[in-house]
Tab-separated table of C-alpha atoms in Angstrom:
chain	number	residue	atom	x	y	z
A	1	MET	CA	34.108	87.965	-46.275
A	2	GLN	CA	30.725	89.832	-45.718
A	3	SER	CA	29.304	91.582	-48.754
A	4	ILE	CA	29.431	95.395	-48.169
A	5	VAL	CA	25.936	96.501	-47.184
A	6	ASN	CA	25.139	99.871	-45.864
A	7	LYS	CA	23.378	99.351	-42.478
A	8	PRO	CA	22.005	102.014	-40.199
A	9	THR	CA	24.008	102.727	-37.024
A	10	LEU	CA	21.764	101.643	-34.128
A	11	SER	CA	21.225	103.548	-30.889
A	12	PHE	CA	22.135	102.288	-27.583
A	13	TRP	CA	18.416	101.232	-26.773
A	14	GLN	CA	18.100	99.438	-30.166
A	15	LEU	CA	21.086	97.338	-29.209
A	16	TRP	CA	19.445	96.804	-25.900
A	17	ASN	CA	16.144	95.679	-27.228
A	18	MET	CA	17.630	93.320	-29.838
A	19	SER	CA	19.909	91.669	-27.138
A	20	PHE	CA	17.527	91.481	-24.183
A	21	GLY	CA	16.353	88.092	-25.125
A	22	PHE	CA	19.819	86.712	-24.117
A	23	PHE	CA	18.909	87.828	-20.471
A	24	GLY	CA	16.127	84.964	-20.582
A	25	ILE	CA	18.302	82.562	-22.571
A	26	GLN	CA	21.218	82.715	-20.020
A	27	PHE	CA	18.669	82.123	-17.199
A	28	GLY	CA	18.191	78.849	-18.805
A	29	PHE	CA	21.778	78.112	-19.384
A	30	ALA	CA	22.917	79.288	-16.004
A	31	LEU	CA	20.285	77.211	-14.132
A	32	GLN	CA	21.503	74.244	-16.175
A	33	ASN	CA	25.301	74.877	-15.723
A	34	ALA	CA	25.063	75.522	-11.917
A	35	ASN	CA	22.534	72.921	-11.069
A	36	THR	CA	22.553	69.963	-13.545
A	37	SER	CA	25.445	68.034	-11.721
A	38	ARG	CA	23.834	68.843	-8.414
A	39	ILE	CA	20.493	67.323	-9.654
A	40	PHE	CA	22.295	64.337	-11.190
A	41	SER	CA	24.274	63.780	-7.915
A	42	THR	CA	21.153	64.236	-5.729
A	43	LEU	CA	19.379	61.505	-7.908
A	44	GLY	CA	22.129	59.226	-7.286
A	45	ALA	CA	24.766	59.606	-10.110
A	46	LEU	CA	28.302	58.916	-9.441
A	47	PRO	CA	31.012	61.585	-10.209
A	48	ASP	CA	32.628	59.432	-12.879
A	49	ASP	CA	29.429	59.216	-14.764
A	50	LEU	CA	28.549	62.863	-14.633
A	51	PRO	CA	30.379	63.714	-17.918
A	52	LEU	CA	28.412	61.007	-19.754
A	53	PHE	CA	25.196	62.413	-18.628
A	54	TRP	CA	26.070	65.842	-19.649
A	55	LEU	CA	26.674	64.508	-23.166
A	56	ALA	CA	23.074	65.299	-24.008
A	57	ALA	CA	23.756	69.008	-24.214
A	58	PRO	CA	26.574	69.146	-26.628
A	59	VAL	CA	25.266	66.362	-28.963
A	60	THR	CA	21.939	68.343	-29.167
A	61	GLY	CA	23.905	71.529	-30.164
A	62	LEU	CA	25.904	69.553	-32.790
A	63	LEU	CA	22.669	68.525	-34.504
A	64	VAL	CA	20.304	71.558	-33.890
A	65	GLN	CA	22.389	74.666	-34.452
A	66	PRO	CA	23.620	74.121	-38.035
A	67	ILE	CA	20.164	73.053	-39.076
A	68	ILE	CA	18.494	76.142	-37.387
A	69	GLY	CA	21.018	78.483	-38.922
A	70	TYR	CA	20.490	76.981	-42.329
A	71	LEU	CA	16.767	77.227	-42.100
A	72	SER	CA	16.731	80.865	-40.668
A	73	ASP	CA	18.947	81.940	-43.534
A	74	ARG	CA	16.205	80.864	-45.869
A	75	THR	CA	13.323	82.259	-43.757
A	76	TRP	CA	11.637	85.584	-44.326
A	77	HIS	CA	8.176	86.747	-43.106
A	78	PRO	CA	7.017	90.342	-43.590
A	79	THR	CA	5.949	90.489	-39.921
A	80	TRP	CA	8.107	87.998	-38.079
A	81	GLY	CA	11.249	88.410	-40.065
A	82	ARG	CA	14.087	86.015	-40.449
A	83	ARG	CA	15.416	85.103	-36.959
A	84	ARG	CA	12.556	86.084	-34.638
A	85	PRO	CA	10.257	83.004	-35.431
A	86	PHE	CA	13.080	80.743	-34.057
A	87	PHE	CA	13.526	82.980	-31.068
A	88	PHE	CA	9.791	82.614	-30.096
A	89	ILE	CA	9.451	78.847	-30.773
A	90	GLY	CA	12.665	77.996	-28.906
A	91	ALA	CA	11.853	80.115	-25.830
A	92	LEU	CA	8.416	78.534	-25.648
A	93	LEU	CA	9.828	74.996	-25.691
A	94	ALA	CA	12.647	75.836	-23.427
A	95	SER	CA	10.299	77.364	-20.784
A	96	PHE	CA	8.375	74.192	-20.645
A	97	ALA	CA	11.531	72.107	-20.207
A	98	LEU	CA	12.782	74.402	-17.433
A	99	LEU	CA	9.391	73.930	-15.600
A	100	ALA	CA	9.754	70.103	-16.105
A	101	MET	CA	13.299	69.617	-15.096
A	102	PRO	CA	12.858	69.774	-11.193
A	103	HIS	CA	10.104	67.146	-11.401
A	104	ALA	CA	12.678	64.575	-12.527
A	105	SER	CA	12.621	61.710	-10.157
A	106	ALA	CA	15.151	59.433	-11.760
A	107	ILE	CA	18.511	59.981	-13.481
A	108	TRP	CA	17.118	58.876	-16.838
A	109	MET	CA	14.343	61.423	-16.566
A	110	ALA	CA	16.712	64.277	-15.761
A	111	VAL	CA	18.938	63.285	-18.886
A	112	VAL	CA	15.973	63.300	-21.168
A	113	VAL	CA	14.687	66.600	-19.906
A	114	LEU	CA	18.256	68.036	-20.218
A	115	TRP	CA	18.391	66.929	-23.757
A	116	LEU	CA	14.920	68.531	-24.704
A	117	MET	CA	15.880	71.623	-22.663
A	118	ASP	CA	19.235	72.122	-24.590
A	119	ALA	CA	17.695	71.421	-27.957
A	120	ALA	CA	15.054	74.196	-27.234
A	121	ILE	CA	17.574	76.604	-25.891
A	122	ASN	CA	19.669	76.048	-28.998
A	123	VAL	CA	16.685	76.818	-31.366
A	124	SER	CA	16.312	80.185	-29.732
A	125	MET	CA	20.010	81.087	-29.026
A	126	GLU	CA	21.760	80.335	-32.455
A	127	PRO	CA	19.798	82.921	-34.563
A	128	PHE	CA	20.741	85.594	-31.926
A	129	ARG	CA	24.377	85.341	-33.137
A	130	ALA	CA	23.194	85.688	-36.741
A	131	PHE	CA	20.877	88.511	-35.656
A	132	VAL	CA	23.924	90.739	-34.882
A	133	GLY	CA	25.582	90.063	-38.331
A	134	ASP	CA	22.252	90.768	-40.052
A	135	LYS	CA	21.523	94.107	-38.389
A	136	LEU	CA	24.893	95.748	-37.664
A	137	ALA	CA	27.772	97.006	-39.708
A	138	PRO	CA	31.162	95.491	-38.804
A	139	SER	CA	32.109	98.686	-36.908
A	140	GLN	CA	29.157	98.016	-34.520
A	141	GLN	CA	29.394	94.187	-34.319
A	142	THR	CA	31.753	94.049	-31.388
A	143	ALA	CA	29.386	96.442	-29.341
A	144	GLY	CA	26.419	94.126	-30.431
A	145	PHE	CA	28.093	90.978	-29.132
A	146	ALA	CA	29.224	92.872	-26.014
A	147	MET	CA	25.631	93.894	-25.254
A	148	GLN	CA	24.635	90.293	-25.548
A	149	THR	CA	27.385	89.416	-23.086
A	150	PHE	CA	26.095	92.083	-20.746
A	151	PHE	CA	22.704	90.406	-20.661
A	152	ILE	CA	24.131	86.926	-20.410
A	153	GLY	CA	26.205	88.052	-17.390
A	154	CYS	CA	23.155	89.677	-15.668
A	155	GLY	CA	20.930	86.761	-16.408
A	156	ALA	CA	23.628	84.251	-15.078
A	157	VAL	CA	24.134	86.217	-11.916
A	158	ILE	CA	20.585	86.216	-10.914
A	159	ALA	CA	19.904	82.660	-11.981
A	160	SER	CA	22.957	81.503	-10.235
A	161	LEU	CA	21.873	82.964	-6.933
A	162	LEU	CA	18.331	81.871	-7.009
A	163	PRO	CA	18.709	78.799	-4.832
A	164	THR	CA	20.575	80.683	-2.260
A	165	PHE	CA	17.956	83.545	-2.370
A	166	PHE	CA	15.160	80.996	-1.849
A	167	SER	CA	17.006	79.290	1.090
A	168	ASP	CA	18.519	82.311	2.864
A	169	VAL	CA	15.847	85.031	2.137
A	170	MET	CA	12.692	83.278	1.477
A	171	GLY	CA	13.209	80.381	3.987
A	172	VAL	CA	12.558	77.581	1.382
A	173	SER	CA	13.974	74.161	2.269
A	174	ASN	CA	17.425	73.245	0.751
A	175	VAL	CA	17.232	69.667	1.871
A	176	ALA	CA	17.104	66.705	-0.524
A	177	LEU	CA	14.318	64.734	1.142
A	178	ASP	CA	14.105	61.096	0.273
A	179	GLY	CA	16.562	61.591	-2.596
A	180	GLY	CA	14.459	64.224	-4.192
A	181	ILE	CA	15.354	67.601	-5.671
A	182	PRO	CA	15.468	70.319	-2.998
A	183	ASP	CA	12.587	72.999	-3.056
A	184	THR	CA	15.152	75.846	-3.513
A	185	VAL	CA	16.188	74.241	-6.916
A	186	ARG	CA	12.642	73.429	-7.913
A	187	TYR	CA	11.499	77.007	-7.375
A	188	SER	CA	14.645	78.427	-9.241
A	189	PHE	CA	13.609	76.411	-12.270
A	190	TYR	CA	9.984	77.669	-12.139
A	191	ALA	CA	11.305	81.280	-12.038
A	192	GLY	CA	13.695	80.522	-14.799
A	193	GLY	CA	11.052	79.247	-17.108
A	194	SER	CA	8.807	82.341	-16.857
A	195	ILE	CA	11.770	84.771	-17.143
A	196	TYR	CA	13.205	83.045	-20.244
A	197	PHE	CA	9.974	83.261	-22.275
A	198	LEU	CA	9.169	86.882	-21.242
A	199	ALA	CA	12.705	88.206	-22.112
A	200	VAL	CA	12.828	86.620	-25.523
A	201	LEU	CA	9.452	87.802	-26.197
A	202	TRP	CA	10.449	91.316	-25.491
A	203	THR	CA	13.164	91.043	-28.172
A	204	VAL	CA	10.540	89.578	-30.620
A	205	ILE	CA	8.202	92.475	-30.115
A	206	SER	CA	10.543	95.499	-29.915
A	207	SER	CA	13.141	94.468	-32.685
A	208	GLU	CA	12.673	94.651	-36.507
A	209	GLU	CA	14.735	92.889	-39.028
A	210	LEU	CA	16.204	93.894	-42.454
A	211	PRO	CA	14.648	92.304	-45.387
A	212	PRO	CA	16.970	90.544	-47.805
A	213	GLN	CA	18.779	93.217	-49.861
A	214	ASP	CA	17.800	91.438	-53.182
A	215	MET	CA	14.509	89.695	-52.639
A	216	GLN	CA	14.396	88.145	-56.101
A	217	LYS	CA	17.929	86.635	-55.596
A	218	PHE	CA	16.851	85.521	-52.050
A	219	GLU	CA	13.788	83.721	-53.491
A	220	GLN	CA	15.718	82.117	-56.313
A	221	GLN	CA	18.320	80.772	-53.688
A	222	ARG	CA	15.543	79.520	-51.441
A	223	ALA	CA	13.861	77.791	-54.374
A	224	ALA	CA	17.059	76.103	-55.674
A	225	SER	CA	17.749	74.744	-52.105
A	226	LYS	CA	14.467	73.090	-51.623
A	227	GLY	CA	14.462	69.416	-50.497
A	228	ILE	CA	16.674	67.533	-48.045
A	229	ALA	CA	19.153	66.367	-50.598
A	230	ALA	CA	19.888	70.022	-51.853
A	231	ALA	CA	20.049	71.260	-48.225
A	232	VAL	CA	22.498	68.524	-47.230
A	233	ARG	CA	24.744	69.316	-50.357
A	234	GLU	CA	24.822	72.957	-49.570
A	235	MET	CA	25.490	72.498	-45.926
A	236	VAL	CA	28.396	70.047	-46.632
A	237	SER	CA	29.834	72.424	-49.388
A	238	GLY	CA	29.714	75.322	-46.753
A	239	PHE	CA	31.579	73.075	-44.172
A	240	MET	CA	34.253	72.250	-46.660
A	241	HIS	CA	34.841	76.016	-47.605
A	242	MET	CA	34.941	77.590	-44.249
A	243	PRO	CA	36.929	80.947	-44.037
A	244	GLU	CA	40.506	80.757	-42.653
A	245	THR	CA	39.519	82.827	-39.642
A	246	MET	CA	36.786	80.336	-38.695
A	247	ILE	CA	39.356	77.293	-39.012
A	248	LYS	CA	41.798	79.131	-36.666
A	249	LEU	CA	39.185	80.034	-34.208
A	250	ALA	CA	38.045	76.477	-34.185
A	251	VAL	CA	41.342	75.426	-32.529
A	252	VAL	CA	41.140	78.127	-30.010
A	253	GLN	CA	37.529	77.157	-29.200
A	254	PHE	CA	38.465	73.452	-28.798
A	255	PHE	CA	40.690	74.032	-25.813
A	256	THR	CA	38.418	76.756	-24.267
A	257	TRP	CA	35.381	74.756	-24.205
A	258	ILE	CA	37.171	71.641	-22.754
A	259	ALA	CA	38.009	74.020	-19.800
A	260	LEU	CA	34.490	75.367	-19.581
A	261	PHE	CA	32.941	71.930	-19.693
A	262	ALA	CA	35.275	70.687	-16.933
A	263	MET	CA	34.301	73.616	-14.789
A	264	TRP	CA	30.515	73.208	-15.273
A	265	ILE	CA	30.591	69.433	-14.690
A	266	TYR	CA	32.895	69.263	-11.758
A	267	THR	CA	32.800	72.531	-9.704
A	268	THR	CA	30.144	71.307	-7.385
A	269	THR	CA	31.732	67.902	-6.562
A	270	ALA	CA	35.150	69.561	-6.288
A	271	ILE	CA	34.070	72.313	-3.953
A	272	ALA	CA	32.030	69.775	-1.962
A	273	GLU	CA	35.071	67.531	-1.333
A	274	HIS	CA	37.811	70.204	-1.366
A	275	ILE	CA	36.197	72.808	0.913
A	276	PHE	CA	33.199	71.190	2.612
A	277	ALA	CA	34.758	67.800	3.121
A	278	THR	CA	31.931	65.633	1.734
A	279	THR	CA	31.252	63.427	-1.051
A	280	ASN	CA	27.687	62.415	0.144
A	281	SER	CA	25.257	64.098	-2.252
A	282	GLN	CA	22.432	63.539	0.185
A	283	SER	CA	24.163	65.567	2.915
A	284	SER	CA	23.371	69.003	4.008
A	285	SER	CA	27.041	70.000	3.464
A	286	PHE	CA	26.812	68.988	-0.134
A	287	GLN	CA	23.692	71.016	-0.774
A	288	GLU	CA	25.384	73.913	0.932
A	289	ALA	CA	28.329	73.357	-1.447
A	290	GLY	CA	25.816	73.546	-4.316
A	291	ASN	CA	24.567	76.741	-3.142
A	292	TRP	CA	28.040	78.188	-2.777
A	293	VAL	CA	28.943	77.130	-6.389
A	294	GLY	CA	25.784	79.078	-7.432
A	295	THR	CA	27.401	82.152	-5.764
A	296	MET	CA	30.778	81.459	-7.370
A	297	PHE	CA	29.112	81.266	-10.753
A	298	ALA	CA	27.189	84.562	-9.976
A	299	VAL	CA	30.462	86.313	-9.320
A	300	TYR	CA	32.096	85.244	-12.648
A	301	ASN	CA	29.041	86.130	-14.505
A	302	GLY	CA	28.697	89.466	-12.824
A	303	VAL	CA	32.282	90.244	-13.626
A	304	SER	CA	31.504	89.249	-17.208
A	305	ALA	CA	28.579	91.608	-17.396
A	306	LEU	CA	30.775	94.506	-16.302
A	307	ALA	CA	33.693	93.613	-18.627
A	308	ALA	CA	31.368	93.472	-21.549
A	309	PHE	CA	31.451	97.141	-21.826
A	310	LEU	CA	35.127	97.361	-21.414
A	311	LEU	CA	36.172	94.752	-23.884
A	312	PRO	CA	35.155	96.617	-26.993
A	313	VAL	CA	37.138	99.717	-25.785
A	314	LEU	CA	40.277	97.617	-25.167
A	315	ALA	CA	39.985	95.782	-28.459
A	316	LYS	CA	39.620	99.118	-30.304
A	317	ARG	CA	42.929	100.297	-28.810
A	318	SER	CA	44.840	97.175	-29.350
A	319	SER	CA	43.246	94.182	-31.132
A	320	LYS	CA	40.491	91.657	-30.481
A	321	LYS	CA	42.812	88.605	-30.446
A	322	LEU	CA	45.097	90.311	-27.797
A	323	VAL	CA	42.320	91.058	-25.551
A	324	HIS	CA	40.949	87.456	-25.996
A	325	MET	CA	44.307	86.014	-25.136
A	326	LEU	CA	44.737	87.953	-21.868
A	327	CYS	CA	41.301	87.148	-20.737
A	328	LEU	CA	41.741	83.443	-21.414
A	329	LEU	CA	44.983	83.431	-19.457
A	330	ALA	CA	43.174	84.972	-16.673
A	331	GLY	CA	40.509	82.445	-16.611
A	332	GLY	CA	42.873	79.563	-16.850
A	333	ALA	CA	44.966	80.839	-13.972
A	334	GLY	CA	41.746	81.236	-11.905
A	335	LEU	CA	40.720	77.526	-12.468
A	336	ILE	CA	44.254	76.261	-11.567
A	337	SER	CA	44.327	78.342	-8.430
A	338	ILE	CA	41.185	76.654	-6.995
A	339	TYR	CA	43.423	73.695	-5.994
A	340	PHE	CA	45.511	75.887	-3.724
A	341	ILE	CA	42.630	77.565	-1.939
A	342	HIS	CA	41.261	76.081	1.211
A	343	THR	CA	38.983	78.809	2.478
A	344	GLN	CA	35.449	79.222	1.204
A	345	LEU	CA	35.444	82.930	0.693
A	346	TRP	CA	38.647	82.926	-1.179
A	347	LEU	CA	37.166	80.917	-3.910
A	348	LEU	CA	35.405	83.986	-5.172
A	349	LEU	CA	38.797	85.364	-6.303
A	350	PRO	CA	39.411	82.857	-9.192
A	351	MET	CA	35.907	83.656	-10.401
A	352	LEU	CA	37.245	87.279	-11.275
A	353	GLY	CA	39.494	85.698	-13.864
A	354	MET	CA	36.851	83.360	-15.077
A	355	GLY	CA	34.496	86.446	-15.435
A	356	LEU	CA	37.018	88.090	-17.690
A	357	ALA	CA	37.496	84.960	-19.660
A	358	TRP	CA	33.815	84.278	-19.947
A	359	ALA	CA	33.157	87.882	-21.212
A	360	SER	CA	35.694	87.527	-23.979
A	361	ILE	CA	34.563	84.032	-24.936
A	362	LEU	CA	31.005	85.378	-25.579
A	363	THR	CA	32.222	88.493	-27.410
A	364	MET	CA	35.511	88.252	-29.258
A	365	PRO	CA	35.273	84.939	-31.233
A	366	TYR	CA	32.042	86.060	-32.730
A	367	ALA	CA	33.244	89.640	-33.349
A	368	LEU	CA	36.471	88.093	-35.079
A	369	LEU	CA	34.218	85.616	-37.061
A	370	ALA	CA	31.143	87.872	-38.222
A	371	SER	CA	33.316	90.213	-40.444
A	372	SER	CA	34.692	87.102	-42.291
A	373	LEU	CA	31.471	85.508	-43.204
A	374	PRO	CA	29.241	85.812	-46.254
A	375	GLN	CA	26.127	87.678	-45.422
A	376	GLU	CA	23.699	85.289	-47.041
A	377	LYS	CA	25.135	82.306	-44.958
A	378	MET	CA	25.423	84.193	-41.681
A	379	GLY	CA	23.088	81.929	-39.782
A	380	TYR	CA	24.468	78.645	-41.239
A	381	TYR	CA	28.166	79.534	-40.480
A	382	MET	CA	27.272	80.701	-36.915
A	383	GLY	CA	25.610	77.419	-36.502
A	384	VAL	CA	28.660	75.403	-37.813
A	385	PHE	CA	30.828	77.503	-35.556
A	386	ASN	CA	28.941	75.647	-32.756
A	387	PHE	CA	30.614	72.546	-33.730
A	388	PHE	CA	33.713	73.844	-32.246
A	389	ILE	CA	32.014	74.411	-29.093
A	390	VAL	CA	30.222	71.117	-28.810
A	391	ILE	CA	32.934	68.710	-30.223
A	392	PRO	CA	35.094	69.540	-27.298
A	393	GLN	CA	32.370	69.083	-24.964
A	394	ILE	CA	31.559	65.636	-26.313
A	395	VAL	CA	35.382	64.805	-26.134
A	396	SER	CA	35.152	65.980	-22.486
A	397	GLY	CA	32.029	63.947	-21.760
A	398	LEU	CA	33.784	60.797	-23.150
A	399	LEU	CA	37.215	61.252	-21.488
A	400	LEU	CA	36.974	63.385	-18.336
A	401	GLY	CA	35.373	60.704	-16.264
A	402	TRP	CA	38.170	58.254	-17.162
A	403	VAL	CA	40.871	60.897	-16.692
A	404	THR	CA	39.518	61.974	-13.372
A	405	ARG	CA	39.340	58.263	-12.179
A	406	HIS	CA	42.734	57.115	-13.490
A	407	TRP	CA	44.869	60.199	-13.488
A	408	PHE	CA	43.591	62.051	-10.481
A	409	ASP	CA	42.271	59.275	-8.390
A	410	GLY	CA	38.812	60.643	-8.433
A	411	GLN	CA	39.918	64.191	-7.057
A	412	THR	CA	37.735	66.373	-9.322
A	413	VAL	CA	39.493	69.563	-8.266
A	414	LYS	CA	42.495	68.353	-10.255
A	415	THR	CA	40.122	68.079	-13.143
A	416	LEU	CA	39.480	71.829	-12.866
A	417	MET	CA	43.224	72.396	-12.978
A	418	LEU	CA	43.292	70.398	-16.208
A	419	GLY	CA	40.666	72.693	-17.527
A	420	GLY	CA	42.649	75.715	-16.470
A	421	ALA	CA	45.730	74.409	-18.469
A	422	CYS	CA	43.570	74.030	-21.600
A	423	MET	CA	42.173	77.580	-21.298
A	424	ILE	CA	45.787	78.829	-21.091
A	425	ILE	CA	46.686	76.886	-24.301
A	426	ALA	CA	43.678	78.454	-25.905
A	427	GLY	CA	44.745	81.950	-25.053
A	428	LEU	CA	48.176	81.455	-26.548
A	429	LEU	CA	46.702	79.930	-29.779
A	430	SER	CA	44.408	83.001	-30.196
A	431	LEU	CA	47.463	85.012	-31.362
A	432	MET	CA	47.423	83.192	-34.697
A	433	ILE	CA	44.103	84.618	-35.783
A	434	LYS	CA	44.137	87.256	-38.501
A	435	GLU	CA	41.592	89.999	-37.950
A	436	GLU	CA	39.571	91.480	-40.622
A	437	ALA	CA	39.447	95.359	-40.729
A	438	ALA	CA	36.283	96.832	-39.531
A	439	ALA	CA	34.121	98.869	-41.919
């Protein structure tokens, strides 16, 4: 449980400034989510191997986020604060990785850059979750996470549409010449790297941080935890004594993120085969399918951005866990319905349900969690919470290829249906969570 600290109520624009960096962070994630399988396939990867190549991202998060959370809990600088140094360093590294990704000329190069990109994104992203817990009273935390969700949605809409914008509006080539990455994707990553850095820089410059309430105690705790051995002991102890709310949320997150990982890995190949009738990653039809998947992802992220303002109101009138359940059910139904759709335009309909689910996934678990965490370990526990995002992704990376090949005869659209079923299970399990009263 958080210690009771009187924190000032922030204005709309203060919430805006402290969350604006997520606009850039999501540019990176959206370009990664919508285009990584496309890049791997264009470079010659087989559908069965895609989950293994994607393992770079969750494994990196598993290692990086708890460490960054632990370090940021023990950081304080009069000018830079606690979390903002990590925002800045992560944004700088992620921007370089985004600029490098479209220059990969072999699968192994793309995997290495994906690994570096995800590590850098995690460095800047993880402290943003703790930032809300640091600055906002429990009564404002749902609004704080919802503002982050709004910017995540806005960033993802624009980033997902960039390849289509460059091809249809700017007349840039969308052809994979000689097995290379199309110029539309290349230019999208260039834009993403620039926007990522500038958006995070805005939050770093425009937001201030609250110093530790008891600076003497903070310095004593920091001195006592110096050294790798002390840090490992403290991190293991924290993991063994997780709050009950966090444990129950972990189960919900497990099924949720299996569904999301299935969607991110397989939507491009599923739509290419199911709607565009091609499995040839070098064909113009496959690249057209890739652009259309970007449009689909833009729709669900756009819905997420709008729903971000509605969810806190609904949660206040009912409960966070009920809202989360209903949104996950809508997302699961949307993924399952893709199998029954055979017209390109109608594929936008399932994305409405996914948009509601994504808005809730980015808001409600963190709002439920933040009020149950000790203030002095906010960053660390937010990092540990990432275990329950990346572990299901690792499981998916190891098993989904085998499942797709042996259970579904290589039909990746059926893997999307499996993801939808997992999301429905997650929604039902969310009812077991006990909510802490807002202060």
